[in-house]
Amino acid sequence: MRTLITGIGEVVSGDIEAPLLDADSVSIVDGRIESIGRGLDGTADVVVDARGATVMPGLIDSHAHPVVGDFTPRQRTLDFIESSLHGGVTTMISAGEPHLPGRPKDVIGLKAMAIAIARAYASFRPGGVKVRAGAPILEQGLVEADFAEMAAGGVRLIGEIGLGSVKKGADAAPMVAWGRAHGMVSTFHTGGPSLPGSSAIGADDVLDAAPDIAGHINGGTTSLSEADIDRLVEADSGIALELVHCGNGRTALFALRRAADAGALGRVILGNDAPSGTGVVPLGILRLMAHLASLSDVAPETVVGLATGNTARVHGMDTGVLAPGRSADIVIADAPVGSVAGTALQALANGDIPGISMVLVDGVPLVGRSRNTAPAARMAEVVKGPAVGGGGH
Ligand SMILES: [Zn+2]
């Protein structure tokens, strides 16, 4: 099965070290990128004409709160994951499933829940979105054998530390290390509490525990102080610095500027932090990207990399970067109709949300015109192969 995308105006790689590629076409074989270059042709089962629009990696939401299927108990909403696909998200990563009504907090219960959720999403892609979930909330009493058991059951994440009874860096540190030894990527909640019963967490606890990700350092929803953000940015720790849509817009910009000044943009990743009290926000990642690209000096193609290649690296995923051999998870977008901008990147730099005209997962076009973004000025089209369903308003 070969897919060819031609007529591309700009290719954004997702790699902040080389964010723009000199290419107008992408070929895909059996779901993986074969090559990226100029004038690629040859026989293909599916041909997409990008009509001059921009191709970028499918977005990775580093901070979501799924529970089961495509339903969120938090906002009583169906199909929110499928709806985020229309906002360009092709991979969604759980930061924990605390919204499960009656969530078990004992060791046996939390292990069972994490394994069940990890396995359920490994076998089910809502709307086509790749969901990595089954992210246990750490509770007192967990021992290393519990992490080994969860890992053997398919668990690859530790959900937001601090939402359960493990809140202090010193208590979390051994569990983070056990999880890491068994292949789990961990996130520490930071800032004020988001749920009744959780408490404020500052830079000290995060640095003591040394998780992989300092969760929403611009607040989920209440932000860390600037001093604490500075400590996390300056720490020579390699801890990823997560900015989220459902947080504080001012400190998101503060943290981004500090990371840029420190040469630490490679550590910045973007999440939505929805579903949450803020709601279900299908365009959350795009909105955060437009916010950061329009109000900071960081180039829009670099901001794309924060939401794609950076997150893929933290989680060891083969998506998020357009390069031969990687999964062909791709968004085709342009400036929206009526924007002063002429391209998707210019739209982001201008603070407009690009119009998405196609989303492919593993090389298969799943979405035509997005039903959630404004219409793209130039719309990609399938010119050979099965037509793809569109949205529209
Ligand atoms: Zn949180």
Short mmCIF file of C-alpha atoms and ligand atoms in Angstrom, two decimals:
data_model
loop_
_atom_site.label_atom_id
_atom_site.label_comp_id
_atom_site.label_asym_id
_atom_site.label_seq_id
_atom_site.Cartn_x
_atom_site.Cartn_y
_atom_site.Cartn_z
CA MET A 1 0.00 0.00 0.00
CA ARG A 2 1.65 3.23 -1.17
CA THR A 3 0.37 6.76 -0.58
CA LEU A 4 1.75 9.86 -2.23
CA ILE A 5 1.20 13.43 -1.09
CA THR A 6 2.10 15.97 -3.78
CA GLY A 7 1.76 19.71 -4.27
CA ILE A 8 2.93 20.60 -0.77
CA GLY A 9 3.78 24.26 -0.13
CA GLU A 10 5.83 23.74 3.04
CA VAL A 11 6.90 20.67 5.01
CA VAL A 12 7.37 21.13 8.76
CA SER A 13 9.46 18.28 10.15
CA GLY A 14 8.56 18.30 13.85
CA ASP A 15 12.29 18.30 14.68
CA ILE A 16 13.21 21.69 16.17
CA GLU A 17 16.85 21.24 15.09
CA ALA A 18 15.76 21.27 11.40
CA PRO A 19 12.12 22.36 11.41
CA LEU A 20 11.63 23.04 7.69
CA LEU A 21 12.36 20.52 4.95
CA ASP A 22 13.12 21.31 1.32
CA ALA A 23 10.31 19.20 -0.13
CA ASP A 24 7.01 19.31 -1.98
CA SER A 25 6.05 15.65 -1.72
CA VAL A 26 5.94 12.75 0.73
CA SER A 27 5.65 9.05 -0.07
CA ILE A 28 4.33 6.50 2.39
CA VAL A 29 4.51 2.71 2.26
CA ASP A 30 2.45 0.52 4.58
CA GLY A 31 1.86 3.32 7.05
CA ARG A 32 5.47 4.51 7.28
CA ILE A 33 7.16 7.42 5.58
CA GLU A 34 9.28 6.17 2.69
CA SER A 35 10.76 9.44 1.49
CA ILE A 36 10.35 13.22 1.60
CA GLY A 37 11.62 15.33 -1.28
CA ARG A 38 10.85 17.20 -4.47
CA GLY A 39 8.90 15.75 -7.37
CA LEU A 40 8.38 12.28 -5.87
CA ASP A 41 6.18 10.15 -8.10
CA GLY A 42 5.67 6.54 -9.14
CA THR A 43 2.68 4.29 -8.72
CA ALA A 44 0.56 4.82 -5.64
CA ASP A 45 -2.73 3.41 -4.40
CA VAL A 46 -3.70 6.76 -2.89
CA VAL A 47 -2.65 10.19 -4.15
CA VAL A 48 -3.32 13.36 -2.17
CA ASP A 49 -2.87 16.79 -3.76
CA ALA A 50 -2.04 19.24 -0.98
CA ARG A 51 -2.88 22.18 -3.31
CA GLY A 52 -0.02 24.25 -1.91
CA ALA A 53 -0.92 23.76 1.76
CA THR A 54 1.45 22.87 4.62
CA VAL A 55 2.24 19.36 5.81
CA MET A 56 3.25 18.78 9.44
CA PRO A 57 3.34 15.81 11.80
CA GLY A 58 0.12 14.84 13.52
CA LEU A 59 -0.02 16.68 16.85
CA ILE A 60 0.68 14.86 20.10
CA ASP A 61 -1.35 15.92 23.12
CA SER A 62 0.98 15.18 26.02
CA HIS A 63 -1.62 15.74 28.73
CA ALA A 64 -5.12 14.36 28.36
CA HIS A 65 -7.50 12.73 30.81
CA PRO A 66 -9.29 9.91 29.00
CA VAL A 67 -11.00 7.21 31.04
CA VAL A 68 -12.70 4.64 28.86
CA GLY A 69 -13.63 4.55 25.21
CA ASP A 70 -14.47 7.95 23.78
CA PHE A 71 -16.43 9.19 26.79
CA THR A 72 -15.35 11.58 29.51
CA PRO A 73 -17.22 11.32 32.81
CA ARG A 74 -15.70 14.70 33.80
CA GLN A 75 -17.79 16.63 31.27
CA ARG A 76 -20.32 13.93 30.31
CA THR A 77 -19.17 14.20 26.73
CA LEU A 78 -19.02 11.57 23.99
CA ASP A 79 -16.51 11.47 21.12
CA PHE A 80 -14.13 14.11 22.48
CA ILE A 81 -11.11 12.15 21.24
CA GLU A 82 -12.51 11.82 17.73
CA SER A 83 -13.27 15.54 17.88
CA SER A 84 -9.65 16.34 18.74
CA LEU A 85 -8.58 14.47 15.59
CA HIS A 86 -10.37 17.29 13.78
CA GLY A 87 -8.01 19.60 15.71
CA GLY A 88 -4.98 17.78 14.33
CA VAL A 89 -4.28 15.47 17.29
CA THR A 90 -3.27 12.00 16.11
CA THR A 91 -1.72 10.82 19.40
CA MET A 92 -3.11 11.47 22.88
CA ILE A 93 -1.22 10.64 26.05
CA SER A 94 -2.95 10.17 29.38
CA ALA A 95 -1.69 12.08 32.39
CA GLY A 96 -3.86 9.88 34.57
CA GLU A 97 -7.44 8.70 34.77
CA PRO A 98 -8.61 10.31 38.03
CA HIS A 99 -12.03 10.99 36.52
CA LEU A 100 -13.13 7.35 36.74
CA PRO A 101 -16.11 7.41 39.09
CA GLY A 102 -15.17 5.37 42.16
CA ARG A 103 -11.48 5.18 41.18
CA PRO A 104 -9.85 2.51 43.35
CA LYS A 105 -7.04 3.89 45.49
CA ASP A 106 -5.77 0.66 47.00
CA VAL A 107 -2.77 -1.03 45.41
CA ILE A 108 -4.61 -3.97 43.85
CA GLY A 109 -7.35 -1.74 42.51
CA LEU A 110 -5.10 0.89 40.99
CA LYS A 111 -2.95 -1.76 39.31
CA ALA A 112 -5.99 -3.49 37.86
CA MET A 113 -7.37 -0.21 36.59
CA ALA A 114 -4.09 0.89 34.99
CA ILE A 115 -3.64 -2.44 33.21
CA ALA A 116 -7.25 -2.57 32.03
CA ILE A 117 -7.13 0.98 30.65
CA ALA A 118 -3.72 0.50 29.00
CA ARG A 119 -4.93 -2.63 27.26
CA ALA A 120 -8.29 -1.23 26.25
CA TYR A 121 -6.72 1.74 24.45
CA ALA A 122 -3.99 -0.43 22.94
CA SER A 123 -6.83 -2.23 21.13
CA PHE A 124 -9.05 0.75 20.39
CA ARG A 125 -8.31 3.99 18.55
CA PRO A 126 -11.24 6.39 18.96
CA GLY A 127 -11.78 7.99 15.56
CA GLY A 128 -8.35 6.67 14.62
CA VAL A 129 -6.42 8.54 17.35
CA LYS A 130 -3.57 6.62 18.98
CA VAL A 131 -4.24 6.83 22.73
CA ARG A 132 -1.54 5.86 25.20
CA ALA A 133 -3.27 5.52 28.56
CA GLY A 134 -3.32 3.47 31.72
CA ALA A 135 -1.42 5.98 33.83
CA PRO A 136 -1.68 5.01 37.49
CA ILE A 137 -1.98 7.73 40.13
CA LEU A 138 0.65 6.87 42.76
CA GLU A 139 -0.60 5.89 46.21
CA GLN A 140 1.30 5.02 49.37
CA GLY A 141 2.18 1.36 49.70
CA LEU A 142 3.31 0.65 46.14
CA VAL A 143 6.50 -1.42 45.97
CA GLU A 144 8.82 -2.22 43.06
CA ALA A 145 7.07 -5.52 42.31
CA ASP A 146 3.88 -3.56 41.64
CA PHE A 147 5.64 -1.55 38.92
CA ALA A 148 7.06 -4.73 37.41
CA GLU A 149 3.59 -6.25 37.37
CA MET A 150 2.00 -3.18 35.77
CA ALA A 151 4.75 -3.01 33.14
CA ALA A 152 4.24 -6.68 32.33
CA GLY A 153 0.55 -5.85 31.91
CA GLY A 154 1.28 -3.15 29.34
CA VAL A 155 1.46 0.00 31.50
CA ARG A 156 3.99 2.55 30.15
CA LEU A 157 3.02 5.67 32.07
CA ILE A 158 2.81 7.05 35.59
CA GLY A 159 -0.04 9.56 35.85
CA GLU A 160 0.18 12.92 37.53
CA ILE A 161 1.99 12.41 40.80
CA GLY A 162 0.35 14.44 43.53
CA LEU A 163 -3.27 13.60 42.68
CA GLY A 164 -3.08 10.62 45.04
CA SER A 165 -1.57 10.04 48.47
CA VAL A 166 2.04 10.31 47.17
CA LYS A 167 2.64 14.05 47.07
CA LYS A 168 6.14 14.67 48.39
CA GLY A 169 9.20 14.45 46.19
CA ALA A 170 10.97 12.15 48.61
CA ASP A 171 8.03 9.70 48.65
CA ALA A 172 7.73 9.78 44.87
CA ALA A 173 11.44 9.44 44.06
CA PRO A 174 11.77 5.67 44.56
CA MET A 175 8.51 5.00 42.73
CA VAL A 176 9.58 7.18 39.78
CA ALA A 177 12.84 5.23 39.64
CA TRP A 178 11.05 1.86 39.81
CA GLY A 179 8.68 2.97 37.07
CA ARG A 180 11.55 4.17 34.90
CA ALA A 181 13.42 0.91 35.40
CA HIS A 182 10.31 -0.83 34.03
CA GLY A 183 9.89 1.50 31.04
CA MET A 184 7.32 3.93 32.43
CA VAL A 185 7.34 7.66 31.67
CA SER A 186 6.27 9.74 34.67
CA THR A 187 4.59 13.13 35.08
CA PHE A 188 4.50 15.20 38.29
CA HIS A 189 1.57 17.58 38.72
CA THR A 190 2.83 21.09 39.55
CA GLY A 191 1.16 24.24 40.82
CA GLY A 192 -2.07 24.58 42.71
CA PRO A 193 -4.48 21.69 43.19
CA SER A 194 -6.89 20.92 40.37
CA LEU A 195 -9.05 18.45 42.28
CA PRO A 196 -10.41 18.63 45.81
CA GLY A 197 -8.06 16.67 48.03
CA SER A 198 -4.89 17.31 46.05
CA SER A 199 -2.44 20.01 47.14
CA ALA A 200 -0.06 22.60 45.74
CA ILE A 201 3.22 21.22 44.45
CA GLY A 202 6.33 23.30 43.85
CA ALA A 203 9.68 22.87 42.14
CA ASP A 204 11.30 21.25 45.21
CA ASP A 205 9.10 18.16 45.07
CA VAL A 206 9.61 17.80 41.32
CA LEU A 207 13.38 18.14 41.53
CA ASP A 208 13.50 15.66 44.45
CA ALA A 209 11.52 13.07 42.51
CA ALA A 210 13.21 13.65 39.10
CA PRO A 211 10.23 12.56 36.98
CA ASP A 212 10.41 12.58 33.18
CA ILE A 213 7.91 15.43 32.87
CA ALA A 214 7.16 18.45 35.06
CA GLY A 215 3.44 18.57 34.32
CA HIS A 216 1.78 21.82 33.23
CA ILE A 217 4.35 24.21 34.67
CA ASN A 218 1.96 27.00 33.59
CA GLY A 219 -0.78 25.58 35.78
CA GLY A 220 -3.42 22.95 35.66
CA THR A 221 -5.07 25.35 36.22
CA THR A 222 -3.16 27.38 38.86
CA SER A 223 0.41 28.12 37.80
CA LEU A 224 3.71 27.70 39.57
CA SER A 225 5.41 30.94 40.53
CA GLU A 226 7.90 32.45 38.09
CA ALA A 227 10.68 31.62 40.55
CA ASP A 228 9.70 27.95 40.56
CA ILE A 229 9.41 27.90 36.77
CA ASP A 230 12.91 29.38 36.59
CA ARG A 231 14.24 26.67 38.89
CA LEU A 232 12.77 23.93 36.71
CA VAL A 233 14.06 25.52 33.50
CA GLU A 234 17.53 26.07 34.93
CA ALA A 235 17.80 22.69 36.59
CA ASP A 236 20.32 20.62 34.72
CA SER A 237 17.94 17.72 34.95
CA GLY A 238 16.60 17.00 31.50
CA ILE A 239 13.08 16.99 32.97
CA ALA A 240 10.61 17.86 30.22
CA LEU A 241 8.76 21.13 30.73
CA GLU A 242 5.10 20.79 29.86
CA LEU A 243 2.91 23.74 28.90
CA VAL A 244 -0.83 23.20 28.65
CA HIS A 245 -3.76 24.92 27.01
CA CYS A 246 -6.00 24.74 30.09
CA GLY A 247 -3.51 26.65 32.21
CA ASN A 248 -2.17 30.15 32.69
CA GLY A 249 -1.50 31.88 29.36
CA ARG A 250 0.85 34.44 30.85
CA THR A 251 3.18 32.02 32.57
CA ALA A 252 3.12 29.76 29.51
CA LEU A 253 4.80 32.61 27.64
CA PHE A 254 7.13 33.31 30.56
CA ALA A 255 8.23 29.67 30.67
CA LEU A 256 8.68 29.48 26.89
CA ARG A 257 10.85 32.61 26.83
CA ARG A 258 12.94 31.35 29.74
CA ALA A 259 13.40 27.98 28.04
CA ALA A 260 14.40 29.71 24.79
CA ASP A 261 16.92 31.91 26.63
CA ALA A 262 18.37 28.83 28.37
CA GLY A 263 18.68 26.88 25.12
CA ALA A 264 16.18 24.39 26.54
CA LEU A 265 13.42 24.43 23.92
CA GLY A 266 14.14 20.76 23.30
CA ARG A 267 12.61 20.04 26.72
CA VAL A 268 9.33 21.90 26.11
CA ILE A 269 6.26 19.81 25.27
CA LEU A 270 2.62 20.82 24.81
CA GLY A 271 -0.56 19.35 26.24
CA ASN A 272 -4.21 20.26 26.42
CA ASP A 273 -5.11 19.19 30.00
CA ALA A 274 -8.63 18.36 28.89
CA PRO A 275 -11.12 16.94 29.62
CA SER A 276 -10.92 18.91 32.85
CA GLY A 277 -12.86 21.56 34.67
CA THR A 278 -12.04 23.85 31.75
CA GLY A 279 -13.99 21.59 29.44
CA VAL A 280 -13.46 19.52 26.35
CA VAL A 281 -11.37 21.56 23.93
CA PRO A 282 -10.88 19.88 20.53
CA LEU A 283 -8.67 22.73 19.27
CA GLY A 284 -6.69 23.05 22.51
CA ILE A 285 -3.29 22.11 21.12
CA LEU A 286 -3.72 24.36 18.07
CA ARG A 287 -4.92 27.20 20.28
CA LEU A 288 -1.87 26.84 22.53
CA MET A 289 0.41 26.73 19.48
CA ALA A 290 -1.14 29.94 18.09
CA HIS A 291 -0.84 31.60 21.52
CA LEU A 292 2.86 30.73 21.85
CA ALA A 293 3.80 31.42 18.22
CA SER A 294 2.03 34.79 18.08
CA LEU A 295 3.11 36.24 21.44
CA SER A 296 6.70 35.00 21.71
CA ASP A 297 9.76 35.21 19.46
CA VAL A 298 9.80 31.45 18.93
CA ALA A 299 9.23 30.62 15.25
CA PRO A 300 5.96 28.85 14.39
CA GLU A 301 7.77 25.88 12.84
CA THR A 302 9.61 25.45 16.16
CA VAL A 303 6.33 25.61 18.06
CA VAL A 304 5.09 22.76 15.85
CA GLY A 305 8.10 20.76 17.04
CA LEU A 306 7.17 21.35 20.69
CA ALA A 307 3.81 19.68 20.01
CA THR A 308 5.21 16.80 17.97
CA GLY A 309 8.86 15.71 17.86
CA ASN A 310 9.72 16.82 21.39
CA THR A 311 6.87 14.84 22.93
CA ALA A 312 7.60 11.80 20.79
CA ARG A 313 11.18 11.81 22.08
CA VAL A 314 10.13 12.00 25.73
CA HIS A 315 7.80 9.02 25.25
CA GLY A 316 9.96 7.04 22.84
CA MET A 317 7.30 7.11 20.12
CA ASP A 318 7.93 6.62 16.40
CA THR A 319 5.47 9.37 15.46
CA GLY A 320 5.84 13.18 15.72
CA VAL A 321 8.66 13.66 13.18
CA LEU A 322 8.40 13.49 9.40
CA ALA A 323 11.37 11.34 8.42
CA PRO A 324 11.82 8.06 6.58
CA GLY A 325 10.76 5.08 8.69
CA ARG A 326 8.51 7.02 11.06
CA SER A 327 4.76 6.50 11.33
CA ALA A 328 2.95 8.56 8.69
CA ASP A 329 0.74 10.55 11.06
CA ILE A 330 0.24 13.79 9.16
CA VAL A 331 -1.80 16.99 9.23
CA ILE A 332 -2.36 19.10 6.12
CA ALA A 333 -3.31 22.67 6.96
CA ASP A 334 -3.35 26.16 5.51
CA ALA A 335 -4.21 29.66 6.63
CA PRO A 336 -7.93 29.80 7.32
CA VAL A 337 -10.18 31.61 4.87
CA GLY A 338 -10.20 35.31 5.72
CA SER A 339 -6.89 35.33 7.61
CA VAL A 340 -4.33 38.03 6.86
CA ALA A 341 -1.85 35.13 6.72
CA GLY A 342 -0.98 33.21 3.57
CA THR A 343 0.17 29.90 5.08
CA ALA A 344 -0.49 27.72 8.12
CA LEU A 345 2.76 28.87 9.77
CA GLN A 346 1.99 32.53 9.11
CA ALA A 347 -1.46 31.95 10.60
CA LEU A 348 0.10 30.60 13.81
CA ALA A 349 2.50 33.54 13.95
CA ASN A 350 -0.48 35.84 13.52
CA GLY A 351 -2.45 34.12 16.29
CA ASP A 352 -4.97 32.54 13.91
CA ILE A 353 -5.79 28.85 14.11
CA PRO A 354 -4.90 27.13 10.82
CA GLY A 355 -7.60 25.43 8.79
CA ILE A 356 -7.13 21.66 8.58
CA SER A 357 -8.13 20.01 5.32
CA MET A 358 -6.79 16.49 5.93
CA VAL A 359 -5.48 14.25 8.72
CA LEU A 360 -3.75 10.95 8.00
CA VAL A 361 -2.92 8.26 10.56
CA ASP A 362 -0.49 5.54 9.51
CA GLY A 363 -0.73 6.94 6.00
CA VAL A 364 -4.52 6.59 5.76
CA PRO A 365 -6.56 9.77 5.22
CA LEU A 366 -9.13 9.73 8.04
CA VAL A 367 -10.45 13.26 8.02
CA GLY A 368 -11.04 15.56 5.09
CA ARG A 369 -12.10 19.10 5.85
CA SER A 370 -12.01 19.47 9.64
CA ARG A 371 -15.40 20.07 11.21
CA ASN A 372 -13.74 22.02 14.03
CA THR A 373 -11.24 24.43 12.45
CA ALA A 374 -12.23 27.22 10.14
CA PRO A 375 -12.02 26.17 6.47
CA ALA A 376 -8.55 26.17 4.96
CA ALA A 377 -7.93 28.63 2.15
CA ARG A 378 -6.35 25.85 0.10
CA MET A 379 -7.84 22.40 0.68
CA ALA A 380 -5.97 19.15 0.19
CA GLU A 381 -7.86 16.58 -1.86
CA VAL A 382 -7.67 12.87 -2.50
CA VAL A 383 -7.20 12.71 -6.28
CA LYS A 384 -6.75 8.93 -6.42
CA GLY A 385 -8.23 6.41 -4.01
CA PRO A 386 -11.24 6.32 -1.72
CA ALA A 387 -12.76 9.70 -0.89
CA VAL A 388 -12.37 10.81 2.68
CA GLY A 389 -15.23 12.08 4.81
CA GLY A 390 -15.31 15.77 5.56
CA GLY A 391 -16.72 17.83 8.35
CA GLY A 392 -17.58 21.46 7.86
CA HIS A 393 -19.97 23.52 9.89
ZN ZN B 1 -2.56 18.33 36.96
#
